[in-house]
mmCIF file of C-alpha atoms in Angstrom:
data_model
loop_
_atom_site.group_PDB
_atom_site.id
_atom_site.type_symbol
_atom_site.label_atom_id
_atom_site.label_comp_id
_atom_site.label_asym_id
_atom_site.label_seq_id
_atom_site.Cartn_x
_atom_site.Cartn_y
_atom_site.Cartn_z
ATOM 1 C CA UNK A 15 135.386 92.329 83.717
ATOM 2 C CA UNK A 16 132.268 94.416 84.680
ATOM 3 C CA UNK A 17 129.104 92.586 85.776
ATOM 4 C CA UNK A 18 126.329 91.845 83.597
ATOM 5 C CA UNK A 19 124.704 94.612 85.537
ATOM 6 C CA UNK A 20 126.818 97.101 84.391
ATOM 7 C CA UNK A 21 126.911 95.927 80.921
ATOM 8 C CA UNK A 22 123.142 96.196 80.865
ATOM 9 C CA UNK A 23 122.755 99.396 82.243
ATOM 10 C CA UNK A 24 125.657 100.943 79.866
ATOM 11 C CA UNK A 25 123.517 99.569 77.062
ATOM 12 C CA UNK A 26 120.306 100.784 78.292
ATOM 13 C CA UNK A 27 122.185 104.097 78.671
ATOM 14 C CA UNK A 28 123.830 104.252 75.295
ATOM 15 C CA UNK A 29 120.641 103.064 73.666
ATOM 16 C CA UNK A 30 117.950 105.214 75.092
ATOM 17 C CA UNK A 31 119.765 108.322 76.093
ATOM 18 C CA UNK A 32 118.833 108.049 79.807
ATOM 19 C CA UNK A 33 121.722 108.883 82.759
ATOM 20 C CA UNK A 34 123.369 106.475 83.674
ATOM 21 C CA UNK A 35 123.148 107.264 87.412
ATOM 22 C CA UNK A 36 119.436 106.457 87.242
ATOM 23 C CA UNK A 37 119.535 103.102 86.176
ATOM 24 C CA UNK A 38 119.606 100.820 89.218
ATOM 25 C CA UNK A 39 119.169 96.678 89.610
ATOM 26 C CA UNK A 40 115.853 97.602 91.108
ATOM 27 C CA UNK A 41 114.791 99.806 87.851
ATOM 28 C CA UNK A 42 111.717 98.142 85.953
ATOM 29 C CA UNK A 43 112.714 98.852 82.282
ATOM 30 C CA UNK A 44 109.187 99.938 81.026
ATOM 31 C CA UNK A 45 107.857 101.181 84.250
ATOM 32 C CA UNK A 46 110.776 103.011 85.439
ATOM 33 C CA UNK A 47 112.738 104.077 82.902
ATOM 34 C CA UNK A 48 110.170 104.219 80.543
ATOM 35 C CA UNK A 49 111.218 102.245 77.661
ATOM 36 C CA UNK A 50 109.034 100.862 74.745
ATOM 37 C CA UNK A 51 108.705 98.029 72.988
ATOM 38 C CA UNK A 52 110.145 99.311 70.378
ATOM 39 C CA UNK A 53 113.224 101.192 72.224
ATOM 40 C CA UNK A 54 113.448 97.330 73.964
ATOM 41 C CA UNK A 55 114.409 95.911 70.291
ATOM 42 C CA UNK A 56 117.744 98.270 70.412
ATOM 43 C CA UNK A 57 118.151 97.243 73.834
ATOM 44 C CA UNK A 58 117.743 93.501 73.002
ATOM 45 C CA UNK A 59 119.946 93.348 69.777
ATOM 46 C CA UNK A 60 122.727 94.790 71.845
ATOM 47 C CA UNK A 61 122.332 92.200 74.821
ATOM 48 C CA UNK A 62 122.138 89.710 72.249
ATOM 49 C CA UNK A 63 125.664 90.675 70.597
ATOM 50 C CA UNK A 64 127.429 91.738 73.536
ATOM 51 C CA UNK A 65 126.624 87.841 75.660
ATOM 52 C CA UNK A 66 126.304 85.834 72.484
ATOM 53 C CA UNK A 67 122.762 85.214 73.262
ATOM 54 C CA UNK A 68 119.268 85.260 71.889
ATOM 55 C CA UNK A 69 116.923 86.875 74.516
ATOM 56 C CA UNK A 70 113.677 85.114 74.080
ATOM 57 C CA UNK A 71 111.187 87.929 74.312
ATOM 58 C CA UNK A 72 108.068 86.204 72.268
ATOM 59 C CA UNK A 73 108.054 83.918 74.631
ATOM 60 C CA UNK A 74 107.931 86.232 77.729
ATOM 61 C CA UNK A 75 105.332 87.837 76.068
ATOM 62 C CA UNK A 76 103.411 85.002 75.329
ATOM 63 C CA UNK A 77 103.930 83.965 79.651
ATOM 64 C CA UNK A 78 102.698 87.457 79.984
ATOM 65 C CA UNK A 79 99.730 88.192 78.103
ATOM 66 C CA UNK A 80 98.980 84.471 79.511
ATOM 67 C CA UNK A 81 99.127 85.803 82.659
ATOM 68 C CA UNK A 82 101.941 82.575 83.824
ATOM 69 C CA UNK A 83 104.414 85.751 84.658
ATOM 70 C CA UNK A 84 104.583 89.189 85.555
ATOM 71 C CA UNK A 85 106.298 91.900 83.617
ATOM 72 C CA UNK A 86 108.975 92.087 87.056
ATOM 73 C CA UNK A 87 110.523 88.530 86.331
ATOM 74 C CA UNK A 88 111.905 89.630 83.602
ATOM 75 C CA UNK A 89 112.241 93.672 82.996
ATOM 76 C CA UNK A 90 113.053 94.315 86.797
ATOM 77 C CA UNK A 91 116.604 94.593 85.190
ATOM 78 C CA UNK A 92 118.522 92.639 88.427
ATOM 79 C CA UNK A 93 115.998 89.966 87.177
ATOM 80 C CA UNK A 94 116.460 90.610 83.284
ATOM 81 C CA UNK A 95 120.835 90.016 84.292
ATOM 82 C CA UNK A 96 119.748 86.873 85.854
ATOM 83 C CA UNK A 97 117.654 85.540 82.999
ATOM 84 C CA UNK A 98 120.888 86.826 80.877
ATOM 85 C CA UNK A 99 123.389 85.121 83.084
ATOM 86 C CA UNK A 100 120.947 81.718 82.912
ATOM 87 C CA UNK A 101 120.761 81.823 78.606
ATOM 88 C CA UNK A 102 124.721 82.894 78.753
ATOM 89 C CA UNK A 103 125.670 80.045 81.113
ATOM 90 C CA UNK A 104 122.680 77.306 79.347
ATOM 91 C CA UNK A 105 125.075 78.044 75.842
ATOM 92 C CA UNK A 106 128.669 77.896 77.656
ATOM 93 C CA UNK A 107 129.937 73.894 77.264
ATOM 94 C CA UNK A 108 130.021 72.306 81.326
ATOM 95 C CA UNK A 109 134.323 71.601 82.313
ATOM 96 C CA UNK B 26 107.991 98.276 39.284
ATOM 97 C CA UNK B 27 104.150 98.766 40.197
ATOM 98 C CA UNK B 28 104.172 101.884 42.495
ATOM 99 C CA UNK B 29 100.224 102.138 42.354
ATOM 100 C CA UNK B 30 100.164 99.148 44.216
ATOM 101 C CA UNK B 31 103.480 99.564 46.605
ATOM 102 C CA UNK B 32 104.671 96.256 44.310
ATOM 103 C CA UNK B 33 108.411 97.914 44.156
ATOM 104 C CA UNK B 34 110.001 94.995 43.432
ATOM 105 C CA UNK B 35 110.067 92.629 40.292
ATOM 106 C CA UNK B 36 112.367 89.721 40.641
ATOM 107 C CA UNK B 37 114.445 87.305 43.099
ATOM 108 C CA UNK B 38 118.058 87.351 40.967
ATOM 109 C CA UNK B 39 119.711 85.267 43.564
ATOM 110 C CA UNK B 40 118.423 83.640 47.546
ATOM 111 C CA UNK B 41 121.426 82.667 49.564
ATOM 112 C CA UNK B 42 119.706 81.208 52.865
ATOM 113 C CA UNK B 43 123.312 79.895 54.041
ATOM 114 C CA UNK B 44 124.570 82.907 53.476
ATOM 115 C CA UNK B 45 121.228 84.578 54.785
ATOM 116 C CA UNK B 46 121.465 87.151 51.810
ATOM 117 C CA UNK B 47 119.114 88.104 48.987
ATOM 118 C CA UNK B 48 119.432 89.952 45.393
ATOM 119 C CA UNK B 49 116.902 91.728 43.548
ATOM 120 C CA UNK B 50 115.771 93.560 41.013
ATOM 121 C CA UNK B 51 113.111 95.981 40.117
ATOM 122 C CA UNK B 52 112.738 97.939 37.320
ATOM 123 C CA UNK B 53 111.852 102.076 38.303
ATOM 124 C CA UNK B 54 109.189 103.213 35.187
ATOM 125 C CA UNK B 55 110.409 105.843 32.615
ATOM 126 C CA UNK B 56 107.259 107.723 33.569
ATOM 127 C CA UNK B 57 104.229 107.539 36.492
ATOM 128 C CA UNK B 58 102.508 110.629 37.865
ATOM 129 C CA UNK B 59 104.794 110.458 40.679
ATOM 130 C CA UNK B 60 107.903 112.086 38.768
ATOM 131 C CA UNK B 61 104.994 115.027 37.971
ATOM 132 C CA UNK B 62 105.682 116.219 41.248
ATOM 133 C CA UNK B 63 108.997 115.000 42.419
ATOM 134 C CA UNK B 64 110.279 116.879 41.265
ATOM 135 C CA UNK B 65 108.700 119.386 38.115
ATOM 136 C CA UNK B 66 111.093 119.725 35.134
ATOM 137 C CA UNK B 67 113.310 117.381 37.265
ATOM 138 C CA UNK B 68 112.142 114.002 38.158
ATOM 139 C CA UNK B 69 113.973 111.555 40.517
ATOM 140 C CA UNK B 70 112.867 108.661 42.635
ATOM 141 C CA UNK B 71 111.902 109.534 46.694
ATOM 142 C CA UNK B 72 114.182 108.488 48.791
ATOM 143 C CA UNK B 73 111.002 107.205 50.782
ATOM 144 C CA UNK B 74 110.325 104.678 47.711
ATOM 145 C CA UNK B 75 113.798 103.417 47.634
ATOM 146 C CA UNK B 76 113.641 103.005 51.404
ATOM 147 C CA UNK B 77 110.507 100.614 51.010
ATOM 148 C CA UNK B 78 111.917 99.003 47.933
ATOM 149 C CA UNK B 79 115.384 98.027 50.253
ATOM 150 C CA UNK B 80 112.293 96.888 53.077
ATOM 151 C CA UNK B 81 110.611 94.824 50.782
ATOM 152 C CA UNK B 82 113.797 93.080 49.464
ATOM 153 C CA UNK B 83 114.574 92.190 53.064
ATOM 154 C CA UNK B 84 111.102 91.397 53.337
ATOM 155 C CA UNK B 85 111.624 88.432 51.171
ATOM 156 C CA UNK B 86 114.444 87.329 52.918
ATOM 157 C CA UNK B 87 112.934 87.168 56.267
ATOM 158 C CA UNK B 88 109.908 85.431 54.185
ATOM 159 C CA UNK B 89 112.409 82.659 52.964
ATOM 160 C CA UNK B 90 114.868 82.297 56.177
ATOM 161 C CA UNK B 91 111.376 81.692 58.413
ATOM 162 C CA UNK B 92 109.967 79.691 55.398
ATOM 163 C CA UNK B 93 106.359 81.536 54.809
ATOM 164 C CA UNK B 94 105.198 81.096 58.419
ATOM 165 C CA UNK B 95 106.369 84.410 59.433
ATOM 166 C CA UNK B 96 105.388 88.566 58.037
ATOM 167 C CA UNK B 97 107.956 90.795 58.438
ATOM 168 C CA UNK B 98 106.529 94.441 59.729
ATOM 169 C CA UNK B 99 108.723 97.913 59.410
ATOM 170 C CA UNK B 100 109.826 98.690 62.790
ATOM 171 C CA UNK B 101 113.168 100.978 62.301
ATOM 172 C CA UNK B 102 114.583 102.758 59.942
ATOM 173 C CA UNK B 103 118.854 102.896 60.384
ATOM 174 C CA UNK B 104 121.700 104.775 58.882
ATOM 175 C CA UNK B 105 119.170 105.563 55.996
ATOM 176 C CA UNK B 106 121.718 107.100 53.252
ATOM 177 C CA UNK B 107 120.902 108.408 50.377
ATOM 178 C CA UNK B 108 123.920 108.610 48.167
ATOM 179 C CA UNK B 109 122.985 110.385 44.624
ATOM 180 C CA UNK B 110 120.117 110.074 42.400
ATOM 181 C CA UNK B 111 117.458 107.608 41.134
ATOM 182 C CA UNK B 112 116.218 108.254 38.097
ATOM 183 C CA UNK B 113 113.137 106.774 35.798
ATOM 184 C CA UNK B 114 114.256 104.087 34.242
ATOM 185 C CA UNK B 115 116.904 102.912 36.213
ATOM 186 C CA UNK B 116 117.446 99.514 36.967
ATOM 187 C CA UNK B 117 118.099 98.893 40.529
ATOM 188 C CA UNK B 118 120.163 95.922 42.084
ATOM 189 C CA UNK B 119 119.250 95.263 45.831
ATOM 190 C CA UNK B 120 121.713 93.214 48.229
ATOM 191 C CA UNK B 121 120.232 92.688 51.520
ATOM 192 C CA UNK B 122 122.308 90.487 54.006
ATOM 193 C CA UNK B 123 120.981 89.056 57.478
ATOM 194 C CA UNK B 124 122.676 91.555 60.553
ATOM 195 C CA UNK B 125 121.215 89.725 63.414
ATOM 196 C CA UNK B 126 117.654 86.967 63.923
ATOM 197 C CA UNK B 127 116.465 88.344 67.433
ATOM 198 C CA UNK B 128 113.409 86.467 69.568
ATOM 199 C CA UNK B 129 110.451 88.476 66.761
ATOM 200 C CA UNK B 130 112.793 90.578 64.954
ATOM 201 C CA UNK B 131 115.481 90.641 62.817
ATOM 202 C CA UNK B 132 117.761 93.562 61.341
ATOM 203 C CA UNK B 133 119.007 93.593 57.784
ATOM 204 C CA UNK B 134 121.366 95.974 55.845
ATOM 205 C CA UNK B 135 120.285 96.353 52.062
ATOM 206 C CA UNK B 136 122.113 98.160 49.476
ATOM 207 C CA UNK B 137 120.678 99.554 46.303
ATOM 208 C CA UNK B 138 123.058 99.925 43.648
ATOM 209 C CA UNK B 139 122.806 101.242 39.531
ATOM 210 C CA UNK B 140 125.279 100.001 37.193
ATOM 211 C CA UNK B 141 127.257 98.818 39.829
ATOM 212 C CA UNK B 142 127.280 102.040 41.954
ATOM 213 C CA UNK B 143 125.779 102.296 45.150
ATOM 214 C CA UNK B 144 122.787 104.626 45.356
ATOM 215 C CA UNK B 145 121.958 104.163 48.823
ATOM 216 C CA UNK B 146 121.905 101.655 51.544
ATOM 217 C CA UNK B 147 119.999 101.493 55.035
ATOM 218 C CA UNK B 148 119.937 99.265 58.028
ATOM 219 C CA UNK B 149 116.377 98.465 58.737
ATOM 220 C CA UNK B 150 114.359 96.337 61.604
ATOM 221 C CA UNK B 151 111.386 94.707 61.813
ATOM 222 C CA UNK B 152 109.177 92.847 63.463
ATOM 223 C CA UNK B 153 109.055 89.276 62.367
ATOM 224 C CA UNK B 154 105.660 87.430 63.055
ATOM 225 C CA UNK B 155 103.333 84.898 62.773
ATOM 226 C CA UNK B 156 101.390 85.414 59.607
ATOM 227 C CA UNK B 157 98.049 87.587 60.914
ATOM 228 C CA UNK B 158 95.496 85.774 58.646
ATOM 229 C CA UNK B 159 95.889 83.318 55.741
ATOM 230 C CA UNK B 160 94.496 85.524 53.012
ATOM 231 C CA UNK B 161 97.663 87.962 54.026
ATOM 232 C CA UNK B 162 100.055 84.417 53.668
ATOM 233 C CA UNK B 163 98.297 83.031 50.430
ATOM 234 C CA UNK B 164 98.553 86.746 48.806
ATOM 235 C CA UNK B 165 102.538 86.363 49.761
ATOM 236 C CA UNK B 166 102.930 83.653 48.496
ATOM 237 C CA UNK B 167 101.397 84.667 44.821
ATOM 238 C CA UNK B 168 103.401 87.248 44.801
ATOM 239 C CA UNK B 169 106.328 84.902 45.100
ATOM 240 C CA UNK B 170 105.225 83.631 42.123
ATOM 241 C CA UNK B 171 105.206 86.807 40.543
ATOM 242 C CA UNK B 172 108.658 87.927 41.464
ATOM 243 C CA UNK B 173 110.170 84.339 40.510
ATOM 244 C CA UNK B 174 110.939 83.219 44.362
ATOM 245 C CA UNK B 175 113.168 80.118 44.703
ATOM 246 C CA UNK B 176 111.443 77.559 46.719
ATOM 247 C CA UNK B 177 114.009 75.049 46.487
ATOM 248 C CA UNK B 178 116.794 77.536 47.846
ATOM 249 C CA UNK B 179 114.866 76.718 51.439
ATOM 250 C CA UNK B 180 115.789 74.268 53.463
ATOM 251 C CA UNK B 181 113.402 71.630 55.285
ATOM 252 C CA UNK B 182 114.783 73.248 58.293
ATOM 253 C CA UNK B 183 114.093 76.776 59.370
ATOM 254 C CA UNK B 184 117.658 79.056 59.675
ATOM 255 C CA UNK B 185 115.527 81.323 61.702
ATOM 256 C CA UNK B 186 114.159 79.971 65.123
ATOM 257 C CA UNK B 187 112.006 81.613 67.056
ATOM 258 C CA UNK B 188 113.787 81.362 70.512
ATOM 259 C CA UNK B 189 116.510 79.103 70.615
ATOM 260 C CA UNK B 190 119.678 80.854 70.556
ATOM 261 C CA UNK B 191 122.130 80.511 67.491
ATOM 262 C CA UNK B 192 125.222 78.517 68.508
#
């Protein structure tokens, strides 16, 4: 099974047209790899599919344009897995 | 059918919020000045028009699922196919299903169909906010009016949240 990571980046790949060799965990989605808001949407809707998740981007927005976080925390893509890993583990039932 | 004022369509035939689907109808006029020139001596409706009409149609779906607090916006444009002819006078049917609720958008699929055969269809996304300004939610909402919108199809609760994820 291939990390999140990898999942991510295929999408990202797939969904923007940009090599995959360029996308690292260190990448900053808008900064870096220069991806929109709009491009993002794709890029969401197939995160939300693939993990079964709903990636709650109003409210990063909202923590942004507050100024409570920074655009890193959550589109520095090793960041963005983590959040993803968080929402997919918060929805799996505890053993 | 009022293309002056971008009113494309005329009636709810059926809301489905379980389901998250919607039906429609709207009525294309026999004549308008926009069949002058689209085409001279052979008139047929733009494929652009029938694109809005399918957005508006989901439009009122994403109106009902979010229960008038939120405006759908255009955003994308999918898989747009346009399969033969509209013509004036035509009666168009409209399905439009739910694909996927995101965190401020949502994607639909919407098919346009005459006398049972399917015209075109497209897969469109749009933003889903907060109404802007109340005069743009009051003029909604007499417009429902107009097209015959079923307020008791929605729920007290909202099918579409704005964050939480969808078990």
């Amino acid at each position: 099974m291939s990390s999140t990571f990898d999942q991510v980046a295929t999408i990202i790949a797939e969904t923007c047209d940009i090599p995959r060799d360029t996308i690292t965990p260190e990448s900053h989605a808008i900064d870096d790899l220069g991806i929109d808001s709009l491009d993002f949407l794709d890029i969401a809707f197939a995160i939300d599919k693939a993990f079964g998740i709903k990636l709650p981007l109003e409210k990063w927005t909202q923590e942004v344009n507050d100024g409570k976080a920074t655009t890193e925390q959550y589109f520095v893509l090793k960041n963005l897995c983590a959040r993803i890993d968080e929402l997919v583990a918060a929805k799996t039932p505890s053993a | 059918m009022h293309l002056e004022y971008f009113k494309l369509i005329d009636r709810i035939v059926e809301l489905d919020i379980g389901e998250r689907r919607i039906t429609v109808e709207a009525q294309v006029p026999r004549t308008n000045t926009i069949f002058e020139g689209h085409f001279p001596g052979y008139p047929i409706m733009p494929g652009v028009l029938l694109i809005e009409a399918m957005a508006q149609s989901s439009g009122w779906l994403l109106i009902a699922l979010t229960k008038f607090e939120r405006m759908p916006f255009l955003a994308a444009v999918k898989e747009a196919k346009m399969r033969s002819f509209v013509n004036p006078g035509d009666l168009l049917k409209i399905d439009v299903s739910l694909v996927h609720e995101g965190s401020g958008y949502a994607i639909t699929q919407a098919k346009v169909r005459v006398n049972n055969e399917l015209r075109c269809n497209a897969t469109i996304t749009f933003g889903v906010i907060p109404f802007p300004n109340p005069d743009l939610r009051g003029h909604m909402e007499a417009e429902a009016k107009r097209v015959g919108f079923p307020h008791e199809a929605i729920p007290t609760t909202s099918p579409i949240s704005t964050d939480e994820p969808r078990q």
